[in-house]
Amino acid sequence: QVQLVESGGGLVQSGGSLRLSCAVFGSISGPHVTGWYRQAPGKQRELVASLGSNRYRNYADFAKGRFTISKDNANDMVSLQMNGLKPEDTAVYYCNLRPTTTVGDYWGRGTQVTVSS
């Protein structure tokens, strides 16, 4: 069993910063990709950033240069540092863990990020 718990969301002004964290509980075997997704009201869920077990990073175009994904191997915490936030970044942000060699796809419950104009 794997459980993901997000934290760090909140209300910030345009241009501000937030740091989201994803705590991973349970056993994880084999290679996997950890990522952050977001979903705004009335829109499809979209990738924000992902981090492979080889530490390769992938970012959506809107996140490049502003957001940074990282993982602390000592405590299993996966973080997303968001700088220069814009109102269009407003969404629920979800942590995701996806094994690359076995079936499975795990999601957190999400954390709300609201950026005022």
Short mmCIF file of N, CA, C and O in Angstrom, two decimals:
data_model
loop_
_atom_site.label_atom_id
_atom_site.label_comp_id
_atom_site.label_asym_id
_atom_site.label_seq_id
_atom_site.Cartn_x
_atom_site.Cartn_y
_atom_site.Cartn_z
N GLN A 1 0.83 -1.18 0.00
CA GLN A 1 0.00 0.00 0.00
C GLN A 1 0.88 1.25 0.00
O GLN A 1 1.89 1.30 0.70
N VAL A 2 0.47 2.23 -0.78
CA VAL A 2 1.17 3.50 -0.87
C VAL A 2 0.18 4.62 -0.65
O VAL A 2 -0.91 4.63 -1.23
N GLN A 3 0.56 5.56 0.17
CA GLN A 3 -0.27 6.73 0.41
C GLN A 3 0.57 7.99 0.22
O GLN A 3 1.69 8.08 0.70
N LEU A 4 0.00 8.96 -0.49
CA LEU A 4 0.66 10.24 -0.74
C LEU A 4 -0.13 11.34 -0.04
O LEU A 4 -1.36 11.39 -0.17
N VAL A 5 0.57 12.21 0.65
CA VAL A 5 -0.08 13.30 1.39
C VAL A 5 0.59 14.61 1.03
O VAL A 5 1.77 14.81 1.34
N GLU A 6 -0.16 15.51 0.39
CA GLU A 6 0.37 16.81 -0.02
C GLU A 6 0.16 17.84 1.08
O GLU A 6 -0.77 17.74 1.88
N SER A 7 1.00 18.86 1.08
CA SER A 7 0.86 19.98 1.98
C SER A 7 1.56 21.19 1.37
O SER A 7 2.33 21.06 0.42
N GLY A 8 1.28 22.37 1.91
CA GLY A 8 1.96 23.57 1.49
C GLY A 8 1.16 24.52 0.62
O GLY A 8 1.64 25.61 0.29
N GLY A 9 -0.04 24.13 0.23
CA GLY A 9 -0.86 25.01 -0.57
C GLY A 9 -1.38 26.17 0.25
O GLY A 9 -1.27 26.20 1.48
N GLY A 10 -1.94 27.15 -0.45
CA GLY A 10 -2.48 28.31 0.23
C GLY A 10 -2.78 29.43 -0.72
O GLY A 10 -2.80 29.25 -1.94
N LEU A 11 -3.03 30.60 -0.16
CA LEU A 11 -3.35 31.80 -0.91
C LEU A 11 -2.14 32.73 -0.93
O LEU A 11 -1.61 33.08 0.13
N VAL A 12 -1.71 33.11 -2.13
CA VAL A 12 -0.58 34.03 -2.27
C VAL A 12 -0.90 35.07 -3.32
O VAL A 12 -1.79 34.88 -4.16
N GLN A 13 -0.18 36.17 -3.28
CA GLN A 13 -0.33 37.22 -4.28
C GLN A 13 0.50 36.91 -5.52
O GLN A 13 1.47 36.15 -5.46
N SER A 14 0.10 37.49 -6.62
CA SER A 14 0.85 37.33 -7.86
C SER A 14 2.31 37.72 -7.65
O SER A 14 2.60 38.75 -7.05
N GLY A 15 3.21 36.87 -8.14
CA GLY A 15 4.63 37.11 -7.96
C GLY A 15 5.22 36.43 -6.74
O GLY A 15 6.45 36.40 -6.58
N GLY A 16 4.37 35.89 -5.90
CA GLY A 16 4.82 35.23 -4.69
C GLY A 16 5.30 33.81 -4.94
O GLY A 16 5.34 33.32 -6.07
N SER A 17 5.64 33.14 -3.84
CA SER A 17 6.19 31.78 -3.92
C SER A 17 5.50 30.86 -2.94
O SER A 17 4.99 31.28 -1.90
N LEU A 18 5.48 29.58 -3.29
CA LEU A 18 5.00 28.53 -2.42
C LEU A 18 5.88 27.30 -2.60
O LEU A 18 6.43 27.09 -3.69
N ARG A 19 5.97 26.51 -1.56
CA ARG A 19 6.69 25.25 -1.64
C ARG A 19 5.74 24.13 -1.23
O ARG A 19 5.29 24.07 -0.08
N LEU A 20 5.42 23.26 -2.18
CA LEU A 20 4.55 22.13 -1.91
C LEU A 20 5.39 20.91 -1.54
O LEU A 20 6.48 20.72 -2.08
N SER A 21 4.86 20.10 -0.65
CA SER A 21 5.55 18.89 -0.23
C SER A 21 4.62 17.69 -0.37
O SER A 21 3.41 17.81 -0.19
N CYS A 22 5.20 16.55 -0.66
CA CYS A 22 4.47 15.30 -0.79
C CYS A 22 5.17 14.24 0.03
O CYS A 22 6.28 13.82 -0.31
N ALA A 23 4.52 13.82 1.09
CA ALA A 23 5.05 12.75 1.93
C ALA A 23 4.57 11.41 1.39
O ALA A 23 3.39 11.25 1.07
N VAL A 24 5.48 10.46 1.27
CA VAL A 24 5.17 9.15 0.73
C VAL A 24 5.21 8.13 1.85
O VAL A 24 6.22 7.98 2.53
N PHE A 25 4.11 7.40 2.03
CA PHE A 25 4.00 6.37 3.04
C PHE A 25 3.77 5.02 2.37
O PHE A 25 2.99 4.92 1.43
N GLY A 26 4.43 4.00 2.85
CA GLY A 26 4.27 2.66 2.32
C GLY A 26 5.49 2.18 1.58
O GLY A 26 6.47 2.91 1.41
N SER A 27 5.43 0.93 1.13
CA SER A 27 6.55 0.30 0.45
C SER A 27 6.54 0.63 -1.04
O SER A 27 5.51 0.51 -1.70
N ILE A 28 7.70 1.00 -1.53
CA ILE A 28 7.87 1.28 -2.95
C ILE A 28 9.01 0.42 -3.48
O ILE A 28 10.13 0.50 -2.98
N SER A 29 8.73 -0.40 -4.49
CA SER A 29 9.72 -1.29 -5.06
C SER A 29 9.95 -0.97 -6.53
O SER A 29 9.00 -0.75 -7.28
N GLY A 30 11.19 -0.96 -6.92
CA GLY A 30 11.53 -0.76 -8.32
C GLY A 30 11.51 0.70 -8.73
O GLY A 30 11.16 1.58 -7.95
N PRO A 31 11.89 0.95 -9.98
CA PRO A 31 11.95 2.34 -10.45
C PRO A 31 10.55 2.94 -10.58
O PRO A 31 9.57 2.24 -10.84
N HIS A 32 10.48 4.23 -10.42
CA HIS A 32 9.21 4.92 -10.51
C HIS A 32 9.45 6.39 -10.83
O HIS A 32 10.55 6.90 -10.70
N VAL A 33 8.39 7.04 -11.25
CA VAL A 33 8.42 8.47 -11.53
C VAL A 33 7.49 9.16 -10.56
O VAL A 33 6.34 8.74 -10.37
N THR A 34 7.97 10.20 -9.94
CA THR A 34 7.16 11.01 -9.05
C THR A 34 6.87 12.33 -9.76
O THR A 34 7.76 12.91 -10.39
N GLY A 35 5.64 12.80 -9.65
CA GLY A 35 5.29 14.02 -10.35
C GLY A 35 4.26 14.85 -9.63
O GLY A 35 3.61 14.40 -8.69
N TRP A 36 4.15 16.08 -10.09
CA TRP A 36 3.12 16.98 -9.65
C TRP A 36 2.22 17.32 -10.83
O TRP A 36 2.72 17.64 -11.92
N TYR A 37 0.93 17.24 -10.61
CA TYR A 37 -0.07 17.61 -11.59
C TYR A 37 -0.96 18.68 -10.99
O TYR A 37 -0.98 18.89 -9.79
N ARG A 38 -1.71 19.35 -11.84
CA ARG A 38 -2.65 20.33 -11.33
C ARG A 38 -3.93 20.30 -12.15
O ARG A 38 -3.92 19.90 -13.31
N GLN A 39 -5.01 20.74 -11.54
CA GLN A 39 -6.29 20.78 -12.22
C GLN A 39 -7.06 22.00 -11.75
O GLN A 39 -7.37 22.14 -10.57
N ALA A 40 -7.37 22.88 -12.69
CA ALA A 40 -8.18 24.05 -12.42
C ALA A 40 -9.64 23.72 -12.70
O ALA A 40 -9.94 22.81 -13.47
N PRO A 41 -10.57 24.45 -12.08
CA PRO A 41 -11.99 24.19 -12.32
C PRO A 41 -12.34 24.24 -13.80
O PRO A 41 -11.96 25.18 -14.50
N GLY A 42 -13.04 23.23 -14.29
CA GLY A 42 -13.46 23.18 -15.67
C GLY A 42 -12.38 22.79 -16.66
O GLY A 42 -12.62 22.83 -17.87
N LYS A 43 -11.19 22.43 -16.17
CA LYS A 43 -10.09 22.07 -17.05
C LYS A 43 -9.59 20.67 -16.76
O LYS A 43 -9.86 20.10 -15.70
N GLN A 44 -8.86 20.10 -17.70
CA GLN A 44 -8.28 18.78 -17.54
C GLN A 44 -7.06 18.84 -16.63
O GLN A 44 -6.37 19.85 -16.56
N ARG A 45 -6.80 17.73 -15.95
CA ARG A 45 -5.60 17.64 -15.15
C ARG A 45 -4.38 17.63 -16.07
O ARG A 45 -4.37 16.97 -17.10
N GLU A 46 -3.34 18.36 -15.68
CA GLU A 46 -2.16 18.47 -16.52
C GLU A 46 -0.89 18.30 -15.70
O GLU A 46 -0.84 18.62 -14.51
N LEU A 47 0.14 17.82 -16.36
CA LEU A 47 1.43 17.65 -15.73
C LEU A 47 2.06 19.00 -15.44
O LEU A 47 2.05 19.90 -16.27
N VAL A 48 2.64 19.13 -14.25
CA VAL A 48 3.43 20.30 -13.89
C VAL A 48 4.91 19.97 -13.99
O VAL A 48 5.68 20.66 -14.67
N ALA A 49 5.33 18.92 -13.31
CA ALA A 49 6.72 18.49 -13.32
C ALA A 49 6.81 17.05 -12.86
O ALA A 49 5.96 16.58 -12.11
N SER A 50 7.85 16.35 -13.29
CA SER A 50 8.07 14.97 -12.87
C SER A 50 9.54 14.74 -12.61
O SER A 50 10.41 15.45 -13.14
N LEU A 51 9.82 13.73 -11.79
CA LEU A 51 11.18 13.40 -11.40
C LEU A 51 11.33 11.89 -11.39
O LEU A 51 10.65 11.20 -10.64
N GLY A 52 12.22 11.36 -12.23
CA GLY A 52 12.46 9.94 -12.30
C GLY A 52 13.42 9.47 -11.22
O GLY A 52 14.06 10.27 -10.53
N SER A 53 13.52 8.15 -11.09
CA SER A 53 14.43 7.57 -10.11
C SER A 53 15.89 7.88 -10.44
O SER A 53 16.74 7.82 -9.55
N ASN A 54 16.16 8.20 -11.70
CA ASN A 54 17.49 8.63 -12.11
C ASN A 54 17.68 10.13 -11.96
O ASN A 54 18.69 10.68 -12.41
N ARG A 55 16.69 10.79 -11.36
CA ARG A 55 16.68 12.22 -11.08
C ARG A 55 16.54 13.08 -12.34
O ARG A 55 16.80 14.28 -12.30
N TYR A 56 16.11 12.46 -13.45
CA TYR A 56 15.79 13.25 -14.63
C TYR A 56 14.52 14.05 -14.38
O TYR A 56 13.52 13.52 -13.90
N ARG A 57 14.56 15.32 -14.72
CA ARG A 57 13.44 16.22 -14.49
C ARG A 57 12.75 16.59 -15.79
O ARG A 57 13.40 16.87 -16.81
N ASN A 58 11.44 16.62 -15.75
CA ASN A 58 10.63 17.02 -16.87
C ASN A 58 9.65 18.07 -16.41
O ASN A 58 8.99 17.90 -15.38
N TYR A 59 9.54 19.17 -17.16
CA TYR A 59 8.67 20.27 -16.79
C TYR A 59 7.73 20.63 -17.92
O TYR A 59 8.11 20.60 -19.10
N ALA A 60 6.52 21.01 -17.55
CA ALA A 60 5.63 21.63 -18.52
C ALA A 60 6.21 22.98 -18.92
O ALA A 60 6.97 23.59 -18.16
N ASP A 61 5.86 23.44 -20.11
CA ASP A 61 6.41 24.70 -20.59
C ASP A 61 6.13 25.86 -19.63
O ASP A 61 6.98 26.72 -19.42
N PHE A 62 4.94 25.87 -19.06
CA PHE A 62 4.59 26.98 -18.17
C PHE A 62 5.37 26.96 -16.87
O PHE A 62 5.43 27.96 -16.16
N ALA A 63 5.98 25.81 -16.55
CA ALA A 63 6.70 25.67 -15.29
C ALA A 63 8.20 25.92 -15.43
O ALA A 63 8.88 26.20 -14.43
N LYS A 64 8.72 25.84 -16.63
CA LYS A 64 10.15 25.99 -16.85
C LYS A 64 10.63 27.37 -16.42
O LYS A 64 10.05 28.39 -16.78
N GLY A 65 11.69 27.38 -15.63
CA GLY A 65 12.26 28.63 -15.16
C GLY A 65 11.60 29.19 -13.92
O GLY A 65 12.12 30.14 -13.33
N ARG A 66 10.46 28.63 -13.52
CA ARG A 66 9.75 29.12 -12.35
C ARG A 66 9.61 28.05 -11.26
O ARG A 66 9.68 28.38 -10.08
N PHE A 67 9.39 26.81 -11.66
CA PHE A 67 9.14 25.73 -10.71
C PHE A 67 10.32 24.76 -10.69
O PHE A 67 10.98 24.54 -11.71
N THR A 68 10.56 24.16 -9.53
CA THR A 68 11.62 23.17 -9.38
C THR A 68 11.11 21.99 -8.57
O THR A 68 10.59 22.17 -7.47
N ILE A 69 11.25 20.79 -9.12
CA ILE A 69 10.86 19.58 -8.41
C ILE A 69 12.11 18.93 -7.84
O ILE A 69 13.17 18.93 -8.46
N SER A 70 11.99 18.38 -6.64
CA SER A 70 13.12 17.74 -5.99
C SER A 70 12.63 16.66 -5.04
O SER A 70 11.46 16.62 -4.68
N LYS A 71 13.54 15.78 -4.66
CA LYS A 71 13.22 14.71 -3.73
C LYS A 71 14.34 14.55 -2.72
O LYS A 71 15.52 14.50 -3.09
N ASP A 72 13.96 14.46 -1.47
CA ASP A 72 14.90 14.21 -0.39
C ASP A 72 14.89 12.71 -0.13
O ASP A 72 13.94 12.18 0.43
N ASN A 73 15.96 12.03 -0.51
CA ASN A 73 16.02 10.58 -0.37
C ASN A 73 16.10 10.12 1.08
O ASN A 73 15.83 8.96 1.38
N ALA A 74 16.46 11.02 1.97
CA ALA A 74 16.59 10.66 3.38
C ALA A 74 15.23 10.50 4.05
O ALA A 74 15.08 9.65 4.93
N ASN A 75 14.27 11.32 3.67
CA ASN A 75 12.96 11.26 4.32
C ASN A 75 11.80 11.03 3.36
O ASN A 75 10.64 11.13 3.77
N ASP A 76 12.08 10.73 2.09
CA ASP A 76 11.08 10.41 1.07
C ASP A 76 10.19 11.57 0.70
O ASP A 76 9.16 11.38 0.04
N MET A 77 10.55 12.79 1.08
CA MET A 77 9.73 13.94 0.78
C MET A 77 9.99 14.43 -0.65
O MET A 77 11.14 14.62 -1.05
N VAL A 78 8.91 14.63 -1.41
CA VAL A 78 8.98 15.17 -2.76
C VAL A 78 8.42 16.58 -2.72
O VAL A 78 7.30 16.79 -2.24
N SER A 79 9.17 17.54 -3.22
CA SER A 79 8.78 18.94 -3.12
C SER A 79 8.67 19.60 -4.48
O SER A 79 9.30 19.18 -5.46
N LEU A 80 7.86 20.64 -4.53
CA LEU A 80 7.74 21.48 -5.71
C LEU A 80 7.86 22.93 -5.26
O LEU A 80 6.96 23.45 -4.59
N GLN A 81 8.97 23.56 -5.60
CA GLN A 81 9.17 24.96 -5.31
C GLN A 81 8.61 25.78 -6.45
O GLN A 81 9.01 25.60 -7.61
N MET A 82 7.70 26.69 -6.15
CA MET A 82 7.04 27.51 -7.16
C MET A 82 7.33 28.97 -6.89
O MET A 82 6.98 29.50 -5.84
N ASN A 83 7.99 29.61 -7.84
CA ASN A 83 8.32 31.02 -7.75
C ASN A 83 7.63 31.78 -8.87
O ASN A 83 7.26 31.21 -9.89
N GLY A 84 7.48 33.08 -8.67
CA GLY A 84 6.86 33.91 -9.69
C GLY A 84 5.45 33.45 -10.05
O GLY A 84 5.10 33.40 -11.23
N LEU A 85 4.67 33.13 -9.04
CA LEU A 85 3.33 32.60 -9.28
C LEU A 85 2.42 33.62 -9.96
O LEU A 85 2.52 34.83 -9.72
N LYS A 86 1.55 33.10 -10.82
CA LYS A 86 0.61 33.91 -11.57
C LYS A 86 -0.81 33.45 -11.29
O LYS A 86 -1.02 32.31 -10.88
N PRO A 87 -1.80 34.31 -11.51
CA PRO A 87 -3.19 33.90 -11.26
C PRO A 87 -3.57 32.63 -12.03
O PRO A 87 -4.36 31.83 -11.52
N GLU A 88 -3.03 32.43 -13.21
CA GLU A 88 -3.35 31.24 -13.99
C GLU A 88 -2.77 29.96 -13.40
O GLU A 88 -3.07 28.86 -13.88
N ASP A 89 -1.94 30.08 -12.38
CA ASP A 89 -1.43 28.91 -11.67
C ASP A 89 -2.43 28.38 -10.65
O ASP A 89 -2.20 27.33 -10.05
N THR A 90 -3.51 29.11 -10.43
CA THR A 90 -4.52 28.68 -9.47
C THR A 90 -5.11 27.34 -9.87
O THR A 90 -5.62 27.17 -10.98
N ALA A 91 -5.04 26.38 -8.97
CA ALA A 91 -5.51 25.02 -9.24
C ALA A 91 -5.33 24.17 -8.00
O ALA A 91 -4.70 24.59 -7.03
N VAL A 92 -5.88 22.97 -8.05
CA VAL A 92 -5.56 21.96 -7.05
C VAL A 92 -4.35 21.20 -7.57
O VAL A 92 -4.34 20.72 -8.70
N TYR A 93 -3.34 21.08 -6.74
CA TYR A 93 -2.10 20.41 -7.12
C TYR A 93 -2.04 19.03 -6.48
O TYR A 93 -2.26 18.89 -5.27
N TYR A 94 -1.74 18.02 -7.30
CA TYR A 94 -1.73 16.64 -6.87
C TYR A 94 -0.35 16.02 -6.99
O TYR A 94 0.34 16.22 -7.99
N CYS A 95 0.02 15.24 -6.01
CA CYS A 95 1.23 14.44 -6.07
C CYS A 95 0.90 13.09 -6.70
O CYS A 95 -0.16 12.52 -6.44
N ASN A 96 1.81 12.61 -7.53
CA ASN A 96 1.60 11.34 -8.24
C ASN A 96 2.86 10.48 -8.18
O ASN A 96 3.98 10.98 -8.30
N LEU A 97 2.66 9.18 -8.00
CA LEU A 97 3.75 8.22 -8.06
C LEU A 97 3.36 7.12 -9.04
O LEU A 97 2.32 6.49 -8.89
N ARG A 98 4.21 6.90 -10.04
CA ARG A 98 3.91 5.95 -11.10
C ARG A 98 5.08 5.00 -11.33
O ARG A 98 6.12 5.43 -11.82
N PRO A 99 4.92 3.72 -10.98
CA PRO A 99 5.98 2.74 -11.28
C PRO A 99 6.19 2.63 -12.79
O PRO A 99 5.24 2.73 -13.57
N THR A 100 7.42 2.40 -13.20
CA THR A 100 7.74 2.30 -14.62
C THR A 100 7.81 0.86 -15.12
O THR A 100 7.80 0.64 -16.34
N THR A 101 7.87 -0.12 -14.22
CA THR A 101 7.98 -1.52 -14.63
C THR A 101 6.84 -2.39 -14.13
O THR A 101 6.77 -3.57 -14.50
N THR A 102 5.97 -1.88 -13.32
CA THR A 102 4.82 -2.62 -12.82
C THR A 102 3.56 -1.76 -12.93
O THR A 102 3.64 -0.54 -13.10
N VAL A 103 2.42 -2.41 -12.80
CA VAL A 103 1.15 -1.70 -12.85
C VAL A 103 0.91 -0.99 -11.52
O VAL A 103 1.07 -1.59 -10.46
N GLY A 104 0.52 0.24 -11.61
CA GLY A 104 0.21 1.00 -10.41
C GLY A 104 0.32 2.48 -10.67
O GLY A 104 1.17 2.93 -11.44
N ASP A 105 -0.55 3.24 -10.04
CA ASP A 105 -0.58 4.69 -10.20
C ASP A 105 -1.23 5.26 -8.95
O ASP A 105 -2.41 5.04 -8.71
N TYR A 106 -0.45 6.01 -8.18
CA TYR A 106 -0.92 6.50 -6.89
C TYR A 106 -1.04 8.01 -6.89
O TYR A 106 -0.19 8.72 -7.44
N TRP A 107 -2.09 8.50 -6.24
CA TRP A 107 -2.38 9.93 -6.19
C TRP A 107 -2.67 10.37 -4.76
O TRP A 107 -3.26 9.64 -3.97
N GLY A 108 -2.25 11.61 -4.46
CA GLY A 108 -2.66 12.22 -3.22
C GLY A 108 -4.03 12.84 -3.38
O GLY A 108 -4.64 12.81 -4.46
N ARG A 109 -4.54 13.44 -2.31
CA ARG A 109 -5.86 14.04 -2.33
C ARG A 109 -5.84 15.47 -2.87
O ARG A 109 -6.89 16.02 -3.19
N GLY A 110 -4.67 16.07 -2.99
CA GLY A 110 -4.54 17.39 -3.56
C GLY A 110 -4.43 18.49 -2.52
O GLY A 110 -4.89 18.35 -1.39
N THR A 111 -3.81 19.59 -2.93
CA THR A 111 -3.71 20.78 -2.09
C THR A 111 -4.01 22.00 -2.94
O THR A 111 -3.53 22.12 -4.07
N GLN A 112 -4.83 22.89 -2.42
CA GLN A 112 -5.29 24.05 -3.18
C GLN A 112 -4.24 25.15 -3.21
O GLN A 112 -3.70 25.54 -2.17
N VAL A 113 -3.96 25.65 -4.40
CA VAL A 113 -3.10 26.82 -4.59
C VAL A 113 -3.93 27.91 -5.25
O VAL A 113 -4.51 27.69 -6.33
N THR A 114 -4.01 29.06 -4.62
CA THR A 114 -4.76 30.18 -5.15
C THR A 114 -3.85 31.40 -5.24
O THR A 114 -3.24 31.79 -4.24
N VAL A 115 -3.76 31.98 -6.42
CA VAL A 115 -2.91 33.15 -6.64
C VAL A 115 -3.80 34.33 -7.00
O VAL A 115 -4.51 34.29 -8.01
N SER A 116 -3.77 35.36 -6.19
CA SER A 116 -4.60 36.53 -6.42
C SER A 116 -3.93 37.48 -7.41
O SER A 116 -2.70 37.57 -7.47
N SER A 117 -4.74 38.21 -8.16
CA SER A 117 -4.23 39.13 -9.16
C SER A 117 -3.93 40.49 -8.56
O SER A 117 -4.33 40.80 -7.44
#
